Coordinates of C-alpha atoms in Angstrom, one line a residue:
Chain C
X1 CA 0.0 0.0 0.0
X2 CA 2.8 2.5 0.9
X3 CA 4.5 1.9 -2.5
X4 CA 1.2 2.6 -4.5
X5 CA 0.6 5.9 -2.6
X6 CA 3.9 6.7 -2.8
X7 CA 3.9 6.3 -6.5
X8 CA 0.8 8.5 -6.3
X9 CA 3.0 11.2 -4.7
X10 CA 5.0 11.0 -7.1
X11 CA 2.7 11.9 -9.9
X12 CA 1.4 14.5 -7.9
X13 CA 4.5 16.3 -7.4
X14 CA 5.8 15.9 -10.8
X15 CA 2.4 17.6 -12.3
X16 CA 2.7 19.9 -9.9
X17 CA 7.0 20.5 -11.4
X18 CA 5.3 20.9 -14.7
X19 CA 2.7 23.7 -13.7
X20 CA 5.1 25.8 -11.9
X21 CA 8.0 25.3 -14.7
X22 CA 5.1 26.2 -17.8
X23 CA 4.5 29.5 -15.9
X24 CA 8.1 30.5 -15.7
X25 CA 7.7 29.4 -19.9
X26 CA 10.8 26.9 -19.8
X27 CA 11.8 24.3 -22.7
X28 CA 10.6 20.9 -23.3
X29 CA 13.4 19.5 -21.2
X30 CA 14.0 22.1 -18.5
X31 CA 10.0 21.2 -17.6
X32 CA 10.7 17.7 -17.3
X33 CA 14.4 18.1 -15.2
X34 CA 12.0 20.4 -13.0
X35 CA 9.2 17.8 -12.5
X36 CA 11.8 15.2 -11.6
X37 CA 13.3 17.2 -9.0
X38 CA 10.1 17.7 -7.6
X39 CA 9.1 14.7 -7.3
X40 CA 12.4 12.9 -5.9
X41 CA 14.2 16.0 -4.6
X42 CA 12.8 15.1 -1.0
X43 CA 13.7 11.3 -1.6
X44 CA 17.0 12.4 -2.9
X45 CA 18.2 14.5 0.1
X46 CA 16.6 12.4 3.0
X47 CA 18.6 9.3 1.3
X48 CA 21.8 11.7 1.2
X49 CA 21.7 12.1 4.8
X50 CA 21.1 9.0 5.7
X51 CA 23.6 7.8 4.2
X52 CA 21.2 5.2 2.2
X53 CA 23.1 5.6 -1.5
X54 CA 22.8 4.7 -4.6
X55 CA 19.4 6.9 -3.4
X56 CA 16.2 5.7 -4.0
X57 CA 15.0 6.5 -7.0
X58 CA 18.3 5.0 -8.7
X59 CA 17.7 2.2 -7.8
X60 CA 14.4 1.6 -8.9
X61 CA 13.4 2.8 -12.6
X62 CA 9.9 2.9 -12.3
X63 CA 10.2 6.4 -10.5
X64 CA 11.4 7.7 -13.6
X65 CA 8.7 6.0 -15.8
X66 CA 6.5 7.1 -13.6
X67 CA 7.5 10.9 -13.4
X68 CA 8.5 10.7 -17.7
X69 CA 4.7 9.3 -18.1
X70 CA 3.2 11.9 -15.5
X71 CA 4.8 15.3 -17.0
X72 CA 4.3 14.4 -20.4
X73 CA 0.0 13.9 -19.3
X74 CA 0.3 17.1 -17.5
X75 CA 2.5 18.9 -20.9
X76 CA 0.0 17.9 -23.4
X77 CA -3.2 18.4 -21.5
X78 CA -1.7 21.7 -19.8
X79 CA -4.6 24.1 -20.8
X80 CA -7.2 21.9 -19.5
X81 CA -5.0 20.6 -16.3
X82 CA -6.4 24.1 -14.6
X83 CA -9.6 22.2 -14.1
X84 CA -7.9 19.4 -12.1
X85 CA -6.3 21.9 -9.6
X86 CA -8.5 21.1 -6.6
X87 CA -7.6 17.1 -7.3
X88 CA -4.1 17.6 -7.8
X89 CA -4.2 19.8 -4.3
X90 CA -5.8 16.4 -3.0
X91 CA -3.0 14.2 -4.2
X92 CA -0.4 16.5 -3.6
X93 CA -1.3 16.7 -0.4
X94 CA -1.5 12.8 0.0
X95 CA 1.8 12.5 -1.2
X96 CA 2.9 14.9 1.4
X97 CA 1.7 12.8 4.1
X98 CA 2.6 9.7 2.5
X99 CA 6.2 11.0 2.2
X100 CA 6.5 12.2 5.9
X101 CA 5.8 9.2 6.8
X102 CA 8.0 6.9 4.9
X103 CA 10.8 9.1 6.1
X104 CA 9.9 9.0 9.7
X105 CA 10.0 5.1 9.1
X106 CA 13.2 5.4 6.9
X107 CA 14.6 7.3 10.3
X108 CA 13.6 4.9 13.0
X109 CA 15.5 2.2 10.8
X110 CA 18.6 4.6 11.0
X111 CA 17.9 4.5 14.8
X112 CA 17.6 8.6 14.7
X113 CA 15.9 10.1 17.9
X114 CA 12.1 10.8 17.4
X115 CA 12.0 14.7 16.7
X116 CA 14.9 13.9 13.8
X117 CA 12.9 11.6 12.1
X118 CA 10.1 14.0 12.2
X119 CA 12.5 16.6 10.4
X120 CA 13.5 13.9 8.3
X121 CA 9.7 13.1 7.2
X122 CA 8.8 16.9 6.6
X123 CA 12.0 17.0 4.6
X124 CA 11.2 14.2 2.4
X125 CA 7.8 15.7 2.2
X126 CA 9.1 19.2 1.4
X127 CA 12.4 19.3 -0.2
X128 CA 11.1 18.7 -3.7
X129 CA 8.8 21.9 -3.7
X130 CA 11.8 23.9 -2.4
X131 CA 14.6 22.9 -5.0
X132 CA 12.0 23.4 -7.7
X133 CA 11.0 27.0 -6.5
X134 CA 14.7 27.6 -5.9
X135 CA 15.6 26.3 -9.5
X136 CA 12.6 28.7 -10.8
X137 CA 14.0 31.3 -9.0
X138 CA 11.4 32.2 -6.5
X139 CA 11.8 32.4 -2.8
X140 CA 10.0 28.7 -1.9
X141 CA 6.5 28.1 -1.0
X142 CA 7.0 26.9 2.0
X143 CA 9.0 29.8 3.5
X144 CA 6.8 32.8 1.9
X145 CA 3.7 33.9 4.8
X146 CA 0.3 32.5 5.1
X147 CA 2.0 28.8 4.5
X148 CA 1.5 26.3 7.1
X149 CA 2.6 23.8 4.5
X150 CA 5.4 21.9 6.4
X151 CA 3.5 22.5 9.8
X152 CA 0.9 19.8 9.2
X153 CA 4.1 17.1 8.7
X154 CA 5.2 17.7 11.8
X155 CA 2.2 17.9 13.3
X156 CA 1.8 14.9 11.9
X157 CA 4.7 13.5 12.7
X158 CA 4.0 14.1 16.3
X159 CA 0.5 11.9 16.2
X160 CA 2.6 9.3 14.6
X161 CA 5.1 9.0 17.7
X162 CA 2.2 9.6 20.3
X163 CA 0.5 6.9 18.8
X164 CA 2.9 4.6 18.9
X165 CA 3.6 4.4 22.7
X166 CA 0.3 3.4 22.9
X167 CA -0.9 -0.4 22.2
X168 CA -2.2 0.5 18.8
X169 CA -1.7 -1.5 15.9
X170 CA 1.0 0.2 13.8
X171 CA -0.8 0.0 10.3
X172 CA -3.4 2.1 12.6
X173 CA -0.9 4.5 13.8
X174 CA -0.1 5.1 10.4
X175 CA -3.5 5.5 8.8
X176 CA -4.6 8.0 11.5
X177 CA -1.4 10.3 11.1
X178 CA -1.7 9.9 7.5
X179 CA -5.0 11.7 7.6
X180 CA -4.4 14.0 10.5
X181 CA -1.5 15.7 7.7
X182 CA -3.8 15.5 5.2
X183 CA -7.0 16.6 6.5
X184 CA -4.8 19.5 8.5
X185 CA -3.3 20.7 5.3
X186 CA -6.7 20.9 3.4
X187 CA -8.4 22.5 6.2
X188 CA -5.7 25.2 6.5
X189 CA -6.0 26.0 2.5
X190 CA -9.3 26.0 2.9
X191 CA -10.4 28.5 5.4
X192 CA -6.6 30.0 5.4
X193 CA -5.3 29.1 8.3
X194 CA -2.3 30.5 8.8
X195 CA 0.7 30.7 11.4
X196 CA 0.5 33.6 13.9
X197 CA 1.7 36.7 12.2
X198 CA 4.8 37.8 14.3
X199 CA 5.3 41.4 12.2
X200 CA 3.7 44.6 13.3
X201 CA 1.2 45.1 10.6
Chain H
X1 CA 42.8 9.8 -22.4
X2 CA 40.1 10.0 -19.7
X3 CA 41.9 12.1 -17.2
X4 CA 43.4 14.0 -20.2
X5 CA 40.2 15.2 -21.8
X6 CA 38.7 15.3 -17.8
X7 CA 41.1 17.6 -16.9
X8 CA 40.4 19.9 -20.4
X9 CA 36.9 19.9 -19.7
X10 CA 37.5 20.7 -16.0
X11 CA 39.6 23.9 -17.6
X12 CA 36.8 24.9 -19.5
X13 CA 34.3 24.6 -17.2
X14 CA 36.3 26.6 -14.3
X15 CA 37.4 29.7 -17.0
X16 CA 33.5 29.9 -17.7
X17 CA 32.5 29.9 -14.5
X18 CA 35.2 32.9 -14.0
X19 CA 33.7 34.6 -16.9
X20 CA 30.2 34.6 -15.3
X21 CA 31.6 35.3 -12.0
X22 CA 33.2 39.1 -13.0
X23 CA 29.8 40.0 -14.9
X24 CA 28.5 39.7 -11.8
X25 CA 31.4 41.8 -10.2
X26 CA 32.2 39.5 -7.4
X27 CA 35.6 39.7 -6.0
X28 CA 38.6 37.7 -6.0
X29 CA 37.3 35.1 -3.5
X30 CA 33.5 34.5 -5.0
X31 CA 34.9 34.5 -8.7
X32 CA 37.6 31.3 -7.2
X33 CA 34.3 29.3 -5.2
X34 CA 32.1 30.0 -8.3
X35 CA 35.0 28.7 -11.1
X36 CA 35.5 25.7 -8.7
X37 CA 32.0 24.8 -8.5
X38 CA 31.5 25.1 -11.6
X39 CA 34.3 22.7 -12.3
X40 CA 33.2 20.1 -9.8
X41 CA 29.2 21.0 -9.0
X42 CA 28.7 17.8 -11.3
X43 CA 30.9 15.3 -10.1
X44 CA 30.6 15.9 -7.2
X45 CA 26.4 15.6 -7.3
X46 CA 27.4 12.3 -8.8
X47 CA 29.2 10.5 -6.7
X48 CA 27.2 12.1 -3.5
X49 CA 24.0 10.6 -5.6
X50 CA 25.7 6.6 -5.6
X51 CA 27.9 7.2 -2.1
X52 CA 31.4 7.4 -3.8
X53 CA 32.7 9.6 -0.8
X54 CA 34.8 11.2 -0.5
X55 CA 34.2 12.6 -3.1
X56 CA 36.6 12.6 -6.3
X57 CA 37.8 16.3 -6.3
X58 CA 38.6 16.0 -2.6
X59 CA 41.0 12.6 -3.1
X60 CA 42.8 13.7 -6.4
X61 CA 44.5 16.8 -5.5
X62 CA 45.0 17.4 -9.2
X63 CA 41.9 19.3 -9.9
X64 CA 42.4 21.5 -7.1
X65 CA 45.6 22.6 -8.8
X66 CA 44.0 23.0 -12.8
X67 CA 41.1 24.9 -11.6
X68 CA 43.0 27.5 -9.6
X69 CA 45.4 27.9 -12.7
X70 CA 42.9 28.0 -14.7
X71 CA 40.8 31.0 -12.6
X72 CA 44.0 33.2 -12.3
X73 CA 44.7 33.0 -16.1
X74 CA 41.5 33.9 -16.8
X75 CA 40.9 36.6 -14.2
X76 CA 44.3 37.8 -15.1
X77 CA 43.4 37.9 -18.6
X78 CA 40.0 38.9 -18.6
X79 CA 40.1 41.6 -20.9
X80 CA 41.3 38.7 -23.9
X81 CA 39.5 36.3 -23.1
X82 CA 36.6 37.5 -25.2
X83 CA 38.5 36.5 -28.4
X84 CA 38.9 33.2 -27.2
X85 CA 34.8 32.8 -26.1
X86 CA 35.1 30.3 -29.7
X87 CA 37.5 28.2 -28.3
X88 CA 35.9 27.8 -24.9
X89 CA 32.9 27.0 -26.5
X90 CA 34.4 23.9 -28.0
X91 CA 36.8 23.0 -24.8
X92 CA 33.0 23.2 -22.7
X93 CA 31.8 21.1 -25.3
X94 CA 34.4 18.6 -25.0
X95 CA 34.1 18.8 -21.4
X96 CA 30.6 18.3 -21.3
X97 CA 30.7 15.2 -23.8
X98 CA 33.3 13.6 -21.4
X99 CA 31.5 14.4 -18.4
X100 CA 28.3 12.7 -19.6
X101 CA 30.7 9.5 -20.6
X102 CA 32.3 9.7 -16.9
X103 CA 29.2 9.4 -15.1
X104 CA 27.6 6.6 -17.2
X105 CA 31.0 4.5 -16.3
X106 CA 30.3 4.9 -12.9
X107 CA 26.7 4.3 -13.3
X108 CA 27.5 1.2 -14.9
X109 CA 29.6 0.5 -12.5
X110 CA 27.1 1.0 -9.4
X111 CA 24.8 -1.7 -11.4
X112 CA 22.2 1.3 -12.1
X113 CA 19.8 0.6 -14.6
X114 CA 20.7 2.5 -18.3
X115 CA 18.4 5.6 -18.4
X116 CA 19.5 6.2 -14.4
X117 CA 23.3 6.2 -16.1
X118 CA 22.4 8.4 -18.7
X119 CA 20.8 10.7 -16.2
X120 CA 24.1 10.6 -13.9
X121 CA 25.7 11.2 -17.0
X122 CA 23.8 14.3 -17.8
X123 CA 23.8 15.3 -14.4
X124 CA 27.8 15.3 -14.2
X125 CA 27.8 17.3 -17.3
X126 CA 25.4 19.9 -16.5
X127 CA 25.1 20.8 -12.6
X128 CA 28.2 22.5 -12.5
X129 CA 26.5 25.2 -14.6
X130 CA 23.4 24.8 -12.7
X131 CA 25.1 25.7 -9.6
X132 CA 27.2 28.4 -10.8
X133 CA 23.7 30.2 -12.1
X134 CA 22.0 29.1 -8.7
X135 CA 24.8 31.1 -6.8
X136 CA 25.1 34.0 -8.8
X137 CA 21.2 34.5 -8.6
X138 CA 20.1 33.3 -12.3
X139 CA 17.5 30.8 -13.6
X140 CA 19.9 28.6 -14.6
X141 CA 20.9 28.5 -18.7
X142 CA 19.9 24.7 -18.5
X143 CA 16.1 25.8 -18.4
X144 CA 16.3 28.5 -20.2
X145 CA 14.3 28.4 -24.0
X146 CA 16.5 27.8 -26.8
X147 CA 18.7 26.0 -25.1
X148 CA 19.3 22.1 -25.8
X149 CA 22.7 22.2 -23.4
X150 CA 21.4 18.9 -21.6
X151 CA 19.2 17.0 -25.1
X152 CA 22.4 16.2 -26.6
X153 CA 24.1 15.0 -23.5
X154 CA 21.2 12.1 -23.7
X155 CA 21.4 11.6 -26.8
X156 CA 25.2 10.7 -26.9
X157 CA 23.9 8.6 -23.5
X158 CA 21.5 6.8 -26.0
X159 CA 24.1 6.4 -28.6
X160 CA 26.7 4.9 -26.2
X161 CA 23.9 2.0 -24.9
X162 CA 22.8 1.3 -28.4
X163 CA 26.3 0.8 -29.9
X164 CA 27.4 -1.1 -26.5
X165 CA 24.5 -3.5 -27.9
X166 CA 26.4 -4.3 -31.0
X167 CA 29.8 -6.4 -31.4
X168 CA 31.7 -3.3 -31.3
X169 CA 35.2 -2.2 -29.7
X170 CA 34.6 -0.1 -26.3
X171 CA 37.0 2.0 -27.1
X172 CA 35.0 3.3 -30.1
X173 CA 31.9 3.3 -28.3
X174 CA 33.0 5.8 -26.4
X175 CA 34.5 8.1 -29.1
X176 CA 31.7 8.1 -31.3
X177 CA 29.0 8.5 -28.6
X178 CA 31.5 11.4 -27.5
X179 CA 31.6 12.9 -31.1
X180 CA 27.5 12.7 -31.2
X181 CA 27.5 15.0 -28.0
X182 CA 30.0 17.3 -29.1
X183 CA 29.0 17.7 -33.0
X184 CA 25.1 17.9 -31.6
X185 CA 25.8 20.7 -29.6
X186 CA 28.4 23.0 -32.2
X187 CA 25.7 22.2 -35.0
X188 CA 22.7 23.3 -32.4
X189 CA 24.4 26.5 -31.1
X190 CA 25.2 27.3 -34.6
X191 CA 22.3 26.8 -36.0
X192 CA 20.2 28.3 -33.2
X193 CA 18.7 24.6 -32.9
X194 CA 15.8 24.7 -29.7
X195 CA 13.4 21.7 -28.7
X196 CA 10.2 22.3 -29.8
X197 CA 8.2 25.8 -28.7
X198 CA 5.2 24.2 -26.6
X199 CA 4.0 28.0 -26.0
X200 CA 2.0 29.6 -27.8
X201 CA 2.9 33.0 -29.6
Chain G
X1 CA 36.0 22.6 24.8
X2 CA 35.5 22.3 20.9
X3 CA 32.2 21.1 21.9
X4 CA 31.3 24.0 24.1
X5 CA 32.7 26.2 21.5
X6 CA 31.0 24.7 18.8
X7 CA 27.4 25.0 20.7
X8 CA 28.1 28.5 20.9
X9 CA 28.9 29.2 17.6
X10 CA 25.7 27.4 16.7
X11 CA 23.6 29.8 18.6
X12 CA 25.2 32.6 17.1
X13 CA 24.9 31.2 13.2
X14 CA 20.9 30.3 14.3
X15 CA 20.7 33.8 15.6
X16 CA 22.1 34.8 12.3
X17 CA 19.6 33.1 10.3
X18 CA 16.4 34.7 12.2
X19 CA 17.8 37.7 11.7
X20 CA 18.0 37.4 7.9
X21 CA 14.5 35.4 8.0
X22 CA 12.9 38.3 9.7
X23 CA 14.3 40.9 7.5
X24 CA 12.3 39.0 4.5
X25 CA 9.0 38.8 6.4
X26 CA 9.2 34.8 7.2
X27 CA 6.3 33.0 8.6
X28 CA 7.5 31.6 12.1
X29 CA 8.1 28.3 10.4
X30 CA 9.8 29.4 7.5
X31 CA 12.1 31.2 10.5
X32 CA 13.1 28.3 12.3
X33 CA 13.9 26.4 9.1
X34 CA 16.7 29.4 7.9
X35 CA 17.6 29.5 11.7
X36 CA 18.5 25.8 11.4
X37 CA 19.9 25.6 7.8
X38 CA 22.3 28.2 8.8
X39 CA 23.4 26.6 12.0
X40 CA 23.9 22.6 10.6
X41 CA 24.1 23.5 6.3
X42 CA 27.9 23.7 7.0
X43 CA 28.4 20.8 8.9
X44 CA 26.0 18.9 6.7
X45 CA 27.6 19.3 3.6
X46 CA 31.1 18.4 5.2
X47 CA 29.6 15.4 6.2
X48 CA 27.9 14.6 2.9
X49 CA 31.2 15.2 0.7
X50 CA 33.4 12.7 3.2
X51 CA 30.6 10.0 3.8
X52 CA 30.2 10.8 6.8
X53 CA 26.6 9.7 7.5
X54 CA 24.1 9.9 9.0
X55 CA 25.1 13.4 9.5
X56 CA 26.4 15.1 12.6
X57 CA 23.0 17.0 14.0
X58 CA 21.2 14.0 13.2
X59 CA 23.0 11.6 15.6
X60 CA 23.3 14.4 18.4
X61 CA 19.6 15.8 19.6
X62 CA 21.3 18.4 21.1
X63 CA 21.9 20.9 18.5
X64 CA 18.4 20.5 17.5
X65 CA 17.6 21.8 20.9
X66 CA 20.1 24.3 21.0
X67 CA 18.9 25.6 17.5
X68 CA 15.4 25.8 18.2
X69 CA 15.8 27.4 22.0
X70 CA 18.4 30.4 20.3
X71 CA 15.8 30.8 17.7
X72 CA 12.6 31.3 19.8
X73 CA 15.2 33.7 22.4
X74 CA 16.3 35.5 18.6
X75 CA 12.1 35.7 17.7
X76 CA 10.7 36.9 21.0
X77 CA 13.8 39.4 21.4
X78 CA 13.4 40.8 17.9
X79 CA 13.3 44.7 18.4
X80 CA 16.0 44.2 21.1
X81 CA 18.5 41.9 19.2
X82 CA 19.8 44.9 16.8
X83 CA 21.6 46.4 20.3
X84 CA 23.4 43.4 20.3
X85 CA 24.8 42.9 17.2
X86 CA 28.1 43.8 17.7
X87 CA 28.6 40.6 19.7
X88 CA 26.9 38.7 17.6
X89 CA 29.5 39.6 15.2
X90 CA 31.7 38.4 17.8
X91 CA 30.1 35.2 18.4
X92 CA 29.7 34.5 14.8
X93 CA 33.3 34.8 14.1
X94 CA 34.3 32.4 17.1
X95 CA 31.7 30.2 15.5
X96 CA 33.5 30.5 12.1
X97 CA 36.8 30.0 13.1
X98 CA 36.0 27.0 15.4
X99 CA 33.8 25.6 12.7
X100 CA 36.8 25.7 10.2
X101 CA 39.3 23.8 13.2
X102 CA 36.4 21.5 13.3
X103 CA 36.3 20.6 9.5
X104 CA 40.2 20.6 8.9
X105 CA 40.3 18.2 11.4
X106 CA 37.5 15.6 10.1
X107 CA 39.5 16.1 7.3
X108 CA 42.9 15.0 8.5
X109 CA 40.9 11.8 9.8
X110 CA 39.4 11.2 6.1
X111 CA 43.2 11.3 5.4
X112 CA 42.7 14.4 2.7
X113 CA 45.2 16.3 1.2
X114 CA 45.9 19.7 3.4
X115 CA 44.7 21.8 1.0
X116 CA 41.5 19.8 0.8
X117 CA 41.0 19.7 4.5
X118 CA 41.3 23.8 4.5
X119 CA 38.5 24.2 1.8
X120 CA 36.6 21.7 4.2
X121 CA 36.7 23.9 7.0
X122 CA 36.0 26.6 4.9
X123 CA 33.2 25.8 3.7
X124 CA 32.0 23.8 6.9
X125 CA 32.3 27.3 8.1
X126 CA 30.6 29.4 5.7
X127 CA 28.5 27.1 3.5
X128 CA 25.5 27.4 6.2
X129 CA 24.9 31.3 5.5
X130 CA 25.4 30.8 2.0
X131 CA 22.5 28.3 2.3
X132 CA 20.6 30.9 4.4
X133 CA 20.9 33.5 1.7
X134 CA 19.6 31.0 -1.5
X135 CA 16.7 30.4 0.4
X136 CA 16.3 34.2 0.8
X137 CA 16.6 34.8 -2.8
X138 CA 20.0 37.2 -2.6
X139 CA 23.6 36.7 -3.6
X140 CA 24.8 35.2 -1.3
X141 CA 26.7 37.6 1.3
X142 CA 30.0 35.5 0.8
X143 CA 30.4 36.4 -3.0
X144 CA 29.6 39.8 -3.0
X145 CA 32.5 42.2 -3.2
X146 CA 34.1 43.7 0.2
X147 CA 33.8 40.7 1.9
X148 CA 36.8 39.0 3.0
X149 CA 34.2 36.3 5.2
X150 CA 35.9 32.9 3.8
X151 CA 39.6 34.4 3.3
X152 CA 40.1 34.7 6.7
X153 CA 38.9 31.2 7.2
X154 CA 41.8 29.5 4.5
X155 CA 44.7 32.1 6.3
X156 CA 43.8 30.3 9.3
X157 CA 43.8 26.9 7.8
X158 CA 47.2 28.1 6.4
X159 CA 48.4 28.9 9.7
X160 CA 47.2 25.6 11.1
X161 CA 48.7 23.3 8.8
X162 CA 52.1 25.7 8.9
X163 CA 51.9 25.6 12.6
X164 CA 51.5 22.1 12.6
X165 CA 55.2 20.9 10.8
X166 CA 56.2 22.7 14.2
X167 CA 57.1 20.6 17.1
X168 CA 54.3 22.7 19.0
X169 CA 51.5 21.6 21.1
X170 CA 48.6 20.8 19.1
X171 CA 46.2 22.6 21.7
X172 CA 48.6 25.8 21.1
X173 CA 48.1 24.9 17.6
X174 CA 44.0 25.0 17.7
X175 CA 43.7 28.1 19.6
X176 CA 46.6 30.1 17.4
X177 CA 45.0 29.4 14.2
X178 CA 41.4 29.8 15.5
X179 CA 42.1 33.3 16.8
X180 CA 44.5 34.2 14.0
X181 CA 40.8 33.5 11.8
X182 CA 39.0 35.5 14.7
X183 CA 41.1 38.7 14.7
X184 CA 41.2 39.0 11.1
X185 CA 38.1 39.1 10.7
X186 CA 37.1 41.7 13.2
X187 CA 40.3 43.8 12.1
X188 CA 38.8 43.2 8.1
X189 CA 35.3 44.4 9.3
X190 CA 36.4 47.2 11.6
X191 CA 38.7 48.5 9.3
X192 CA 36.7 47.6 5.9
X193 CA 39.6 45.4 4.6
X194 CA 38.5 44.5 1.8
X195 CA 40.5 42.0 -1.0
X196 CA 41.8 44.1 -4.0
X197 CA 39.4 45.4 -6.6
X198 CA 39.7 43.5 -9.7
X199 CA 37.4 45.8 -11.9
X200 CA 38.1 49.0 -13.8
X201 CA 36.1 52.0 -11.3

């Protein structure tokens, strides 16, 4: 089950690589480096630190079928792809969770303390959306105002470790912090929830 | 022959990242770090990417020594060095067909399926120019329109597999798949060759 | 002591961070995450490049704490943190000069040439601000012109590894080179040293 959401994340994130590079009106290829690196950046950097090389996505092609397959969809059906926004909003934000949680589990295998592992799932989660804003040349996403993007993986990330000192079946544990990232995250874009506004306005 | 034409390409690569460097009037310290990371950006990402640490730069003292050579004749003539921008053209080429060669070796030889060598190839040829744009605050030339820097790097990745099918020396393999990068490139930039215009006008 | 030292200097690059951070109008999240990038990026890359993994602030919990508890002192203290910068400036150039003894030594144990091991310190020292300023979107600080911030970092390698063929004490060794590094760089910024000009006024 993990593997098939996590190839769902995938798609997600390399659709959304595609969006953001059409905008900033790159070539044919440049769109597709930039929906790779969405989609594995996080993958890529929580594997680096780790110390778990050849990384991930080397290792296994489909990844790249996967992401080739997805960007080309989202290139040749880009003027009507505007219509899927609130669905691709809904699997992006699967993947998210899906991703912070596969590299909270990645970290407990490398016998990393608790709050690490939750950095290390909210990095997996959110690495890819930074490289590609940083590659497009725009301060990332996830570090502009009004975004509690990376928020809801940690918060997340806490359920999961609460849960688990508890006699809870783990499938369980990871179902329920799954959603409680997910749910979170669309929630906030939804009625805007944001983090407390620390300027003078 | 390798290390030769490695060590031209690594030439190349560090003059051009000096050239970029004094546009943006750094000093004397930013214009060394950017022609060095230009130099190494890619090798480096490649053998971080399949765990060949330390890295290859930091265990061959040799590069260390061209690229500093290399920076202070260019810085030091700066003002000529616009005559030779022909030249360096076809030593970057060089250097980026070798590059791409390099890291499908060591793709090979981390048992990595063939379109994850050609993408370490490409990788090793290109990210030294990505970074060098990253730190000097550009969208990088490799996603820029009308550019096919990166396409002909795969296609001399896709030449090298398909020979390697056939009953033929190695040693030509490599030379012709090597030629196929090089003359791809010369031919595109002086032909103003681009991959296909997906906008519309 | 290098431990104590090195907590300190940690404070004073997460301190660093905030302060940038604030300057662009970071949500609270987006503050932390500079805070931290700043304070581990250098060690992190050090790490990465001699396969030293997982890296360092993921195997001791402490920095996270430290990072975290300087960055919500840094937050809440906002208005009254500008009286204190000129010892920040102080602490940030003990951190930098202790951060650069830290990665010429993990160098020497990775058996690296000594010019290697001084651009490993180097950039253990200075690579976490220049992380801090590509997430900000600016050039970063240690490429623009009048900055002498990594020189003073590869004297005081040089002075290390010249010290060193010296039959001298290594502790007299350590805190020689680390305050030759600290003392030139408060003389460089009191004095605007700058390196020479390269460009035509």
């Amino acid at each position: 089950m993990f593997y098939t959401i996590d190839i769902l994340g995938t798609i997600a994130f390399a659709i959304s690589g595609v969006l953001v590079a059409i905008d900033k009106k790159m070539d044919l290829f440049g769109i597709l480096i930039i929906a790779f690196v969405t989609a594995v950046g996080g993958g890529t950097l929580r594997d680096l630190l780790i110390g778990n090389t050849p990384v991930s996505w080397m290792r296994d092609i489909t990844y790249t079928y996967v992401i080739i397959t997805s960007a080309m969809f989202a290139i040749i059906f880009r003027s009507k792809i505007n219509y899927l926004r609130t669905s691709l909003l809904l699997f992006d934000t699967i993947g998210i969770g899906l991703y912070t949680l596969i590299g909270i589990e990645k970290g407990i295998n490398a016998n990393l303390h608790p709050i690490i592992c939750i950095a290390l799932g909210t990095m997996t989660a959110s690495f890819g959306g930074v490289i590609r804003d940083i590659l497009c040349n725009e301060i990332p996403v996830i570090f502009r105002r009004e975004t509690i993007y990376a928020t809801t993986c940690i918060l997340g990330g806490i359920v999961y470790f609460t849960l688990g000192q508890l006699p809870i079946d783990n499938n369980i544990v990871y179902i329920v912090s799954g959603i409680v990232i997910i749910v979170t995250r669309l929630l906030a874009v939804k009625f805007k929830i944001a983090l407390p506004n620390i300027y003078k306005n």
